[in-house]
Amino acid sequence: MRHQFELHGFTPLQTRSIELASDLLGEGGDTDKEIYGVQRLAAEPSGDSKLALHFDLTVPFARYVVENRSALTFPFRRYQVQQAWRGERPQLGRYREFLQADADVIASGSMDVRFDREMVALLRTTLDALPIPNVRLLVNNRKLLEGFYRGLGIHDITGTLRIVDKIAKIGPAAVVQQLMDRGLTATQAEKCVAVSAIEIRNDADAQRVLDLGERNDLLDEGLRELLFVLSASRNAARPDSIVGALSIARGLDYYTGTVVEGVFEDHPKLSAVCSGGRYDNLASGRSKEKLPGVGVSIGITRIMGYCAHLGLLKETRPRRTPAAVYVLVHAEDEREASEAVARGLRKRGIAALVSDSADAYGKQIRSANQLGVPYVWFPARGEDGQHEVKDLLAGHQTPADPTTWVPTPVT
Amino acid sequence: MRHQFELHGFTPLQTRSIELASDLLGEGGDTDKEIYGVQRLAAEPSGDSKLALHFDLTVPFARYVVENRSALTFPFRRYQVQQAWRGERPQLGRYREFLQADADVIASGSMDVRFDREMVALLRTTLDALPIPNVRLLVNNRKLLEGFYRGLGIHDITGTLRIVDKIAKIGPAAVVQQLMDRGLTATQAEKCVAVSAIEIRNDADAQRVLDLGERNDLLDEGLRELLFVLSASRNAARPDSIVGALSIARGLDYYTGTVVEGVFEDHPKLSAVCSGGRYDNLASGRSKEKLPGVGVSIGITRIMGYCAHLGLLKETRPRRTPAAVYVLVHAEDEREASEAVARGLRKRGIAALVSDSADAYGKQIRSANQLGVPYVWFPARGEDGQHEVKDLLAGHQTPADPTTWVPTPVT
């Protein structure tokens, strides 16, 4: 993952885990109640935490960019693999501490939708390089939905988005009901659900949105941007791996255009394994200059959890140490000879472990097997003795020179 | 650092950032007041945090070993590079959030002092491989001090250790005074300071401890162990890089034998940049079986802070992206040709960035220079056009085939 991000020229960055609570509370909509406050145990229990653990890597990145904007070269691309914390009820796919990999680009001034497409393509390439089940990327554009809603005469865009976002969870009928409870007419509510049902796989599909009869500049701009971002699929390995899905809205308030999330193609009911989108005002809000950004985020812990749940973690020979060679010890007072072999191997970049016991060789070899080390080394003994190496997988044992021997590459 | 740990057969491990506060409070002596409690912002402000951020990587590792002991193969070696948090007053060398690299080995049952020597040797090798000023390792043994104190008739071992540990900070006279304030006689206090003044560079130096006239089995055992651990210096690159220093006591309560800390040779007054020691009961305390361990810890953030303070961070050509190649864009509608070059380079493992603008080439090259990218790529234009690459450092520009070109390795 880091390799893919760096191949695309993204700079590694780490930000502090703890931010001012006020910085976190100001953004991110309904995450407030899930934030963990931090306070010294010995401090007076005043109740109002001023510090808190970050709940994502986007808000801290925006804070970082604003604080360091004079030293940065824009557009600034960074990636970040780091923990985040949310006070959720732990369950499959939801963890209180989780690892995320984020990549974002922030520009100064304006930022073409080209960057949205670049980030979706980066997400595609990065996911395809991971040894995980195929992920389908679902892309939408907030402008399209907002334009459509405005065309319908709906004013409460955010409230409507939040309800529509629940379609996959509670079903279209319940969404229509909740929208009507909020004051929408039946026609308005049904059209909201109808537009969300549309999937766009090619330019022709886009006509289905226009066929619903609502038109305005914002909707047109959103649709145009969406089709442009979808063209990232041109270089994707699998057709249908990037799809326009007008049901996607994303809970967080700070997205202003493109939004994207990814689901396992074979398990679309599991919640998103990655997400992202365009945020035009997240960093700008704290600065005089405009600092629009677009980013993507891969939920590493969630993906691992799903893979374990689906039984997809590969069963391999247990490897409980990075050591490639386990150097045997003939007797405790000959340990230094074994240590010397290990030092020599390590100097040549070969990971080596010296046996912790001077038991019978058979017992030491069982220890090596238990650790999953592929080779055991028999140190030379006496003046004319020679070193030997046993390949535990292949089973053969051959003479070896500790200054030149290398492990056979695993294929 | 990770490379060195893995060469020695240590397995990478990450533990959760947040532990039960009770687990953290139970260990580690006087760190209580520095621990950060964690609580959901929306939770009732009850004042008694039940969760807390870890303040080191040793206590969480001991917890991990106890919880997973049936699945582990002992002796179990792991390394861990992770953040930790302490509620300290921020200053040079002291940070509230800092990055540490720890390596530990935990055995089941008993554990020979051989492991202590292995860990000191690992610390030596790992530090020597880092691009930082030379570090001197100062080694002591708690048993030696405890035996010596008992020989003097002192009963409050922990209290005495804590005061003696301040010698470097407050000087010998103040330590004598504080010890007498605690009820020691002048002779006892002076002998405590006298033994702490001893440095052991070879076996002969050890005689100076015995010359002080106190003898008992525990002192003898401690001295024997110390001399054995010091023999790790036999394979160290620099003489005098591992020294017995009887002034070292280490603040944390859980150490039971070997203790070690490292200081910059040229700046010994700065506080320790690494530390560690033997803990026989940290994990055992929570388990029926004995799980003795020994570990070392490198303070990455502190080392970086010192290096910056001492002006030792190397000034290099600013490299603001991992990209090796900056692919120019002739015109916005020819961007795809540049993207294709970048995709091809990335597929061959060469990090590439496509210019964000289609400005004049000169302006784009200035952007590449600003980012510190070493090469710019001029995409072929027209039917007979050929690709060219310019080496920005060397200044020359040559034709290049995007399917075979590789950067010249930096020497």
GROMACS .gro file of C-alpha atoms in nm, chain A residues 33-303:
model
  271
   33LYS     CA    1  -2.045   1.167   2.037
   34GLU     CA    2  -1.796   0.908   1.917
   35ILE     CA    3  -1.482   1.111   1.991
   36TYR     CA    4  -1.251   1.001   2.272
   37GLY     CA    5  -1.140   1.281   2.502
   38VAL     CA    6  -0.797   1.266   2.665
   39GLN     CA    7  -0.701   1.399   3.007
   40ARG     CA    8  -0.418   1.328   3.251
   41LEU     CA    9  -0.535   1.082   3.514
   42ALA     CA   10  -0.392   1.302   3.789
   43ALA     CA   11  -0.560   1.617   3.655
   44GLU     CA   12  -0.872   1.758   3.818
   45PRO     CA   13  -1.177   1.583   3.675
   46SER     CA   14  -1.322   1.899   3.527
   47GLY     CA   15  -1.531   1.703   3.281
   48ASP     CA   16  -1.448   1.920   2.984
   49SER     CA   17  -1.166   1.753   2.796
   50LYS     CA   18  -0.973   1.998   2.584
   51LEU     CA   19  -0.778   1.725   2.403
   52ALA     CA   20  -0.912   1.433   2.203
   53LEU     CA   21  -0.791   1.143   1.989
   54HIS     CA   22  -0.845   1.195   1.616
   55PHE     CA   23  -1.134   1.000   1.461
   56ASP     CA   24  -0.995   1.009   1.106
   57LEU     CA   25  -0.683   1.123   0.921
   58THR     CA   26  -0.850   1.389   0.706
   59VAL     CA   27  -0.928   1.651   0.968
   60PRO     CA   28  -0.575   1.633   1.122
   61PHE     CA   29  -0.426   1.657   0.771
   62ALA     CA   30  -0.631   1.967   0.696
   63ARG     CA   31  -0.509   2.117   1.027
   64TYR     CA   32  -0.150   2.028   0.935
   65VAL     CA   33  -0.177   2.189   0.592
   66VAL     CA   34  -0.318   2.513   0.733
   67GLU     CA   35  -0.043   2.531   0.998
   68ASN     CA   36   0.237   2.458   0.750
   69ARG     CA   37   0.099   2.616   0.436
   70SER     CA   38   0.387   2.859   0.393
   71ALA     CA   39   0.639   2.570   0.386
   72LEU     CA   40   0.444   2.342   0.151
   73THR     CA   41   0.447   2.320  -0.227
   74PHE     CA   42   0.092   2.299  -0.364
   75PRO     CA   43  -0.072   2.082  -0.485
   76PHE     CA   44   0.051   1.887  -0.182
   77ARG     CA   45   0.012   1.508  -0.194
   78ARG     CA   46   0.061   1.299   0.117
   79TYR     CA   47  -0.028   0.955   0.237
   80GLN     CA   48  -0.066   0.850   0.597
   81VAL     CA   49  -0.097   0.505   0.755
   82GLN     CA   50  -0.203   0.555   1.113
   83GLN     CA   51  -0.444   0.458   1.391
   84ALA     CA   52  -0.769   0.641   1.457
   85TRP     CA   53  -1.020   0.605   1.739
   86ARG     CA   54  -1.399   0.615   1.764
   87GLY     CA   55  -1.615   0.533   2.064
   88GLU     CA   56  -1.828   0.282   1.873
   89ARG     CA   57  -1.995  -0.033   1.994
   90PRO     CA   58  -1.738  -0.290   1.875
   91GLN     CA   59  -1.871  -0.532   1.611
   92LEU     CA   60  -1.766  -0.677   1.276
   93GLY     CA   61  -1.625  -0.387   1.074
   94ARG     CA   62  -1.649  -0.142   1.364
   95TYR     CA   63  -1.360  -0.106   1.604
   96ARG     CA   64  -1.269   0.148   1.869
   97GLU     CA   65  -0.908   0.155   1.754
   98PHE     CA   66  -0.840   0.095   1.388
   99LEU     CA   67  -0.570   0.139   1.128
  100GLN     CA   68  -0.637   0.348   0.818
  101ALA     CA   69  -0.436   0.430   0.509
  102ASP     CA   70  -0.522   0.770   0.365
  103ALA     CA   71  -0.399   0.959   0.062
  104ASP     CA   72  -0.500   1.317  -0.003
  105VAL     CA   73  -0.406   1.604  -0.227
  106ILE     CA   74  -0.470   1.965  -0.129
  107ALA     CA   75  -0.433   2.257  -0.368
  108SER     CA   76  -0.409   2.628  -0.313
  109GLY     CA   77  -0.678   2.832  -0.487
  110SER     CA   78  -0.883   2.614  -0.719
  111MET     CA   79  -0.866   2.244  -0.795
  112ASP     CA   80  -0.978   2.080  -1.114
  113VAL     CA   81  -1.201   1.769  -1.105
  114ARG     CA   82  -0.899   1.600  -1.268
  115PHE     CA   83  -0.766   1.554  -0.913
  116ASP     CA   84  -1.085   1.372  -0.812
  117ARG     CA   85  -1.028   1.131  -1.098
  118GLU     CA   86  -0.660   1.090  -1.005
  119MET     CA   87  -0.756   0.993  -0.650
  120VAL     CA   88  -1.019   0.742  -0.763
  121ALA     CA   89  -0.763   0.590  -1.002
  122LEU     CA   90  -0.505   0.577  -0.721
  123LEU     CA   91  -0.759   0.403  -0.497
  124ARG     CA   92  -0.833   0.155  -0.778
  125THR     CA   93  -0.463   0.078  -0.840
  126THR     CA   94  -0.384   0.049  -0.468
  127LEU     CA   95  -0.677  -0.184  -0.393
  128ASP     CA   96  -0.593  -0.401  -0.695
  129ALA     CA   97  -0.240  -0.447  -0.563
  130LEU     CA   98  -0.365  -0.579  -0.225
  131PRO     CA   99  -0.414  -0.953  -0.165
  132ILE     CA  100  -0.783  -0.905  -0.081
  133PRO     CA  101  -1.115  -0.985  -0.256
  134ASN     CA  102  -1.213  -0.760  -0.547
  135VAL     CA  103  -1.351  -0.425  -0.441
  136ARG     CA  104  -1.610  -0.233  -0.646
  137LEU     CA  105  -1.580   0.146  -0.623
  138LEU     CA  106  -1.911   0.329  -0.604
  139VAL     CA  107  -1.883   0.695  -0.704
  140ASN     CA  108  -2.131   0.980  -0.671
  141ASN     CA  109  -2.123   1.357  -0.666
  142ARG     CA  110  -2.286   1.572  -0.399
  143LYS     CA  111  -2.352   1.850  -0.651
  144LEU     CA  112  -2.561   1.613  -0.859
  145LEU     CA  113  -2.778   1.516  -0.559
  146GLU     CA  114  -2.796   1.870  -0.425
  147GLY     CA  115  -2.889   2.005  -0.768
  148PHE     CA  116  -3.153   1.738  -0.808
  149TYR     CA  117  -3.298   1.808  -0.462
  150ARG     CA  118  -3.301   2.182  -0.527
  151GLY     CA  119  -3.475   2.117  -0.857
  152LEU     CA  120  -3.742   1.936  -0.657
  153GLY     CA  121  -3.778   2.239  -0.430
  154ILE     CA  122  -3.614   2.072  -0.127
  155HIS     CA  123  -3.429   2.314   0.101
  156ASP     CA  124  -3.292   2.087   0.377
  157ILE     CA  125  -3.018   1.930   0.165
  158THR     CA  126  -2.806   1.791   0.452
  159GLY     CA  127  -3.103   1.638   0.634
  160THR     CA  128  -3.226   1.479   0.313
  161LEU     CA  129  -2.878   1.344   0.227
  162ARG     CA  130  -2.847   1.184   0.569
  163ILE     CA  131  -3.175   0.998   0.534
  164VAL     CA  132  -3.111   0.894   0.172
  165ASP     CA  133  -2.770   0.762   0.281
  166LYS     CA  134  -2.954   0.496   0.482
  167ILE     CA  135  -3.117   0.333   0.177
  168ALA     CA  136  -2.894   0.025   0.179
  169LYS     CA  137  -2.958  -0.021   0.551
  170ILE     CA  138  -3.329   0.045   0.595
  171GLY     CA  139  -3.469   0.010   0.243
  172PRO     CA  140  -3.644   0.257   0.005
  173ALA     CA  141  -3.987   0.243   0.170
  174ALA     CA  142  -3.852   0.346   0.511
  175VAL     CA  143  -3.649   0.625   0.350
  176VAL     CA  144  -3.960   0.762   0.175
  177GLN     CA  145  -4.144   0.753   0.508
  178GLN     CA  146  -3.863   0.930   0.697
  179LEU     CA  147  -3.837   1.196   0.425
  180MET     CA  148  -4.211   1.258   0.446
  181ASP     CA  149  -4.185   1.278   0.825
  182ARG     CA  150  -3.938   1.559   0.764
  183GLY     CA  151  -4.195   1.747   0.556
  184LEU     CA  152  -4.126   1.635   0.199
  185THR     CA  153  -4.420   1.556  -0.026
  186ALA     CA  154  -4.466   1.196  -0.146
  187THR     CA  155  -4.356   1.298  -0.496
  188GLN     CA  156  -4.040   1.465  -0.367
  189ALA     CA  157  -3.956   1.167  -0.144
  190GLU     CA  158  -4.017   0.914  -0.420
  191LYS     CA  159  -3.805   1.107  -0.669
  192CYS     CA  160  -3.521   1.121  -0.412
  193VAL     CA  161  -3.537   0.742  -0.386
  194ALA     CA  162  -3.572   0.702  -0.764
  195VAL     CA  163  -3.256   0.901  -0.838
  196SER     CA  164  -3.067   0.703  -0.573
  197ALA     CA  165  -3.160   0.377  -0.745
  198ILE     CA  166  -2.972   0.477  -1.060
  199GLU     CA  167  -2.639   0.314  -1.138
  200ILE     CA  168  -2.419   0.465  -1.409
  201ARG     CA  169  -2.185   0.234  -1.597
  202ASN     CA  170  -2.156   0.441  -1.918
  203ASP     CA  171  -2.255   0.778  -2.059
  204ALA     CA  172  -2.588   0.640  -2.183
  205ASP     CA  173  -2.690   0.555  -1.826
  206ALA     CA  174  -2.659   0.923  -1.740
  207GLN     CA  175  -2.967   0.988  -1.952
  208ARG     CA  176  -3.175   0.808  -1.686
  209VAL     CA  177  -3.100   1.091  -1.442
  210LEU     CA  178  -3.210   1.353  -1.693
  211ASP     CA  179  -3.521   1.147  -1.772
  212LEU     CA  180  -3.642   1.208  -1.416
  213GLY     CA  181  -3.716   1.559  -1.543
  214GLU     CA  182  -3.532   1.781  -1.292
  215ARG     CA  183  -3.267   2.006  -1.447
  216ASN     CA  184  -3.046   2.285  -1.321
  217ASP     CA  185  -2.686   2.400  -1.351
  218LEU     CA  186  -2.570   2.236  -1.028
  219LEU     CA  187  -2.713   1.898  -1.129
  220ASP     CA  188  -2.558   1.930  -1.476
  221GLU     CA  189  -2.219   2.020  -1.325
  222GLY     CA  190  -2.239   1.726  -1.082
  223LEU     CA  191  -2.332   1.484  -1.357
  224ARG     CA  192  -2.053   1.612  -1.581
  225GLU     CA  193  -1.798   1.575  -1.298
  226LEU     CA  194  -1.926   1.228  -1.213
  227LEU     CA  195  -1.893   1.108  -1.573
  228PHE     CA  196  -1.541   1.251  -1.586
  229VAL     CA  197  -1.437   1.077  -1.263
  230LEU     CA  198  -1.590   0.751  -1.388
  231SER     CA  199  -1.356   0.770  -1.687
  232ALA     CA  200  -1.085   0.656  -1.443
  233SER     CA  201  -1.227   0.309  -1.511
  234ARG     CA  202  -1.073   0.328  -1.861
  235ASN     CA  203  -0.742   0.203  -1.722
  236ALA     CA  204  -0.887  -0.025  -1.456
  237ALA     CA  205  -0.809  -0.396  -1.485
  238ARG     CA  206  -1.170  -0.512  -1.448
  239PRO     CA  207  -1.472  -0.362  -1.624
  240ASP     CA  208  -1.749  -0.263  -1.385
  241SER     CA  209  -1.495  -0.206  -1.104
  242ILE     CA  210  -1.579   0.167  -1.090
  243VAL     CA  211  -1.952   0.243  -1.104
  244GLY     CA  212  -2.161   0.555  -1.060
  245ALA     CA  213  -2.400   0.484  -0.773
  246LEU     CA  214  -2.635   0.769  -0.693
  247SER     CA  215  -2.726   0.604  -0.363
  248ILE     CA  216  -2.388   0.692  -0.212
  249ALA     CA  217  -2.398   1.010  -0.002
  250ARG     CA  218  -2.134   0.955   0.277
  251GLY     CA  219  -2.220   1.062   0.628
  252LEU     CA  220  -1.953   1.325   0.683
  253ASP     CA  221  -2.057   1.683   0.622
  254TYR     CA  222  -1.732   1.809   0.475
  255TYR     CA  223  -1.765   1.654   0.130
  256THR     CA  224  -1.863   1.903  -0.140
  257GLY     CA  225  -1.841   1.714  -0.472
  258THR     CA  226  -1.717   1.367  -0.561
  259VAL     CA  227  -1.782   1.099  -0.300
  260VAL     CA  228  -1.661   0.741  -0.330
  261GLU     CA  229  -1.684   0.423  -0.133
  262GLY     CA  230  -1.574   0.068  -0.202
  263VAL     CA  231  -1.745  -0.262  -0.120
  264PHE     CA  232  -1.637  -0.620  -0.176
  265GLU     CA  233  -1.787  -0.725  -0.512
  266ASP     CA  234  -1.893  -1.062  -0.372
  267HIS     CA  235  -2.012  -0.923  -0.038
  268PRO     CA  236  -2.173  -0.587  -0.117
  269LYS     CA  237  -2.383  -0.593   0.202
  270LEU     CA  238  -2.077  -0.550   0.424
  271SER     CA  239  -2.017  -0.184   0.496
  272ALA     CA  240  -1.760   0.012   0.297
  273VAL     CA  241  -1.396  -0.099   0.309
  274CYS     CA  242  -1.272   0.234   0.172
  275SER     CA  243  -1.413   0.578   0.112
  276GLY     CA  244  -1.328   0.932   0.025
  277GLY     CA  245  -1.428   1.243  -0.158
  278ARG     CA  246  -1.376   1.608  -0.242
  279TYR     CA  247  -1.376   1.863   0.039
  280ASP     CA  248  -1.351   2.221  -0.080
  281ASN     CA  249  -1.375   2.397   0.256
  282LEU     CA  250  -1.231   2.170   0.523
  283ALA     CA  251  -0.892   2.337   0.529
  284SER     CA  252  -1.008   2.667   0.381
  285GLY     CA  253  -1.237   2.724   0.677
  286ARG     CA  254  -0.938   2.799   0.899
  287SER     CA  255  -0.741   3.001   0.650
  288LYS     CA  256  -0.792   3.305   0.432
  289GLU     CA  257  -0.686   3.126   0.116
  290LYS     CA  258  -0.892   2.854  -0.046
  291LEU     CA  259  -0.739   2.510   0.014
  292PRO     CA  260  -0.963   2.256  -0.162
  293GLY     CA  261  -0.872   1.890  -0.122
  294VAL     CA  262  -0.969   1.542  -0.227
  295GLY     CA  263  -0.876   1.224  -0.048
  296VAL     CA  264  -0.929   0.852  -0.017
  297SER     CA  265  -0.909   0.625   0.284
  298ILE     CA  266  -0.865   0.249   0.311
  299GLY     CA  267  -0.990   0.078   0.628
  300ILE     CA  268  -0.710  -0.169   0.695
  301THR     CA  269  -0.847  -0.304   1.024
  302ARG     CA  270  -1.197  -0.340   0.879
  303ILE     CA  271  -1.065  -0.524   0.572
   0.00000   0.00000   0.00000
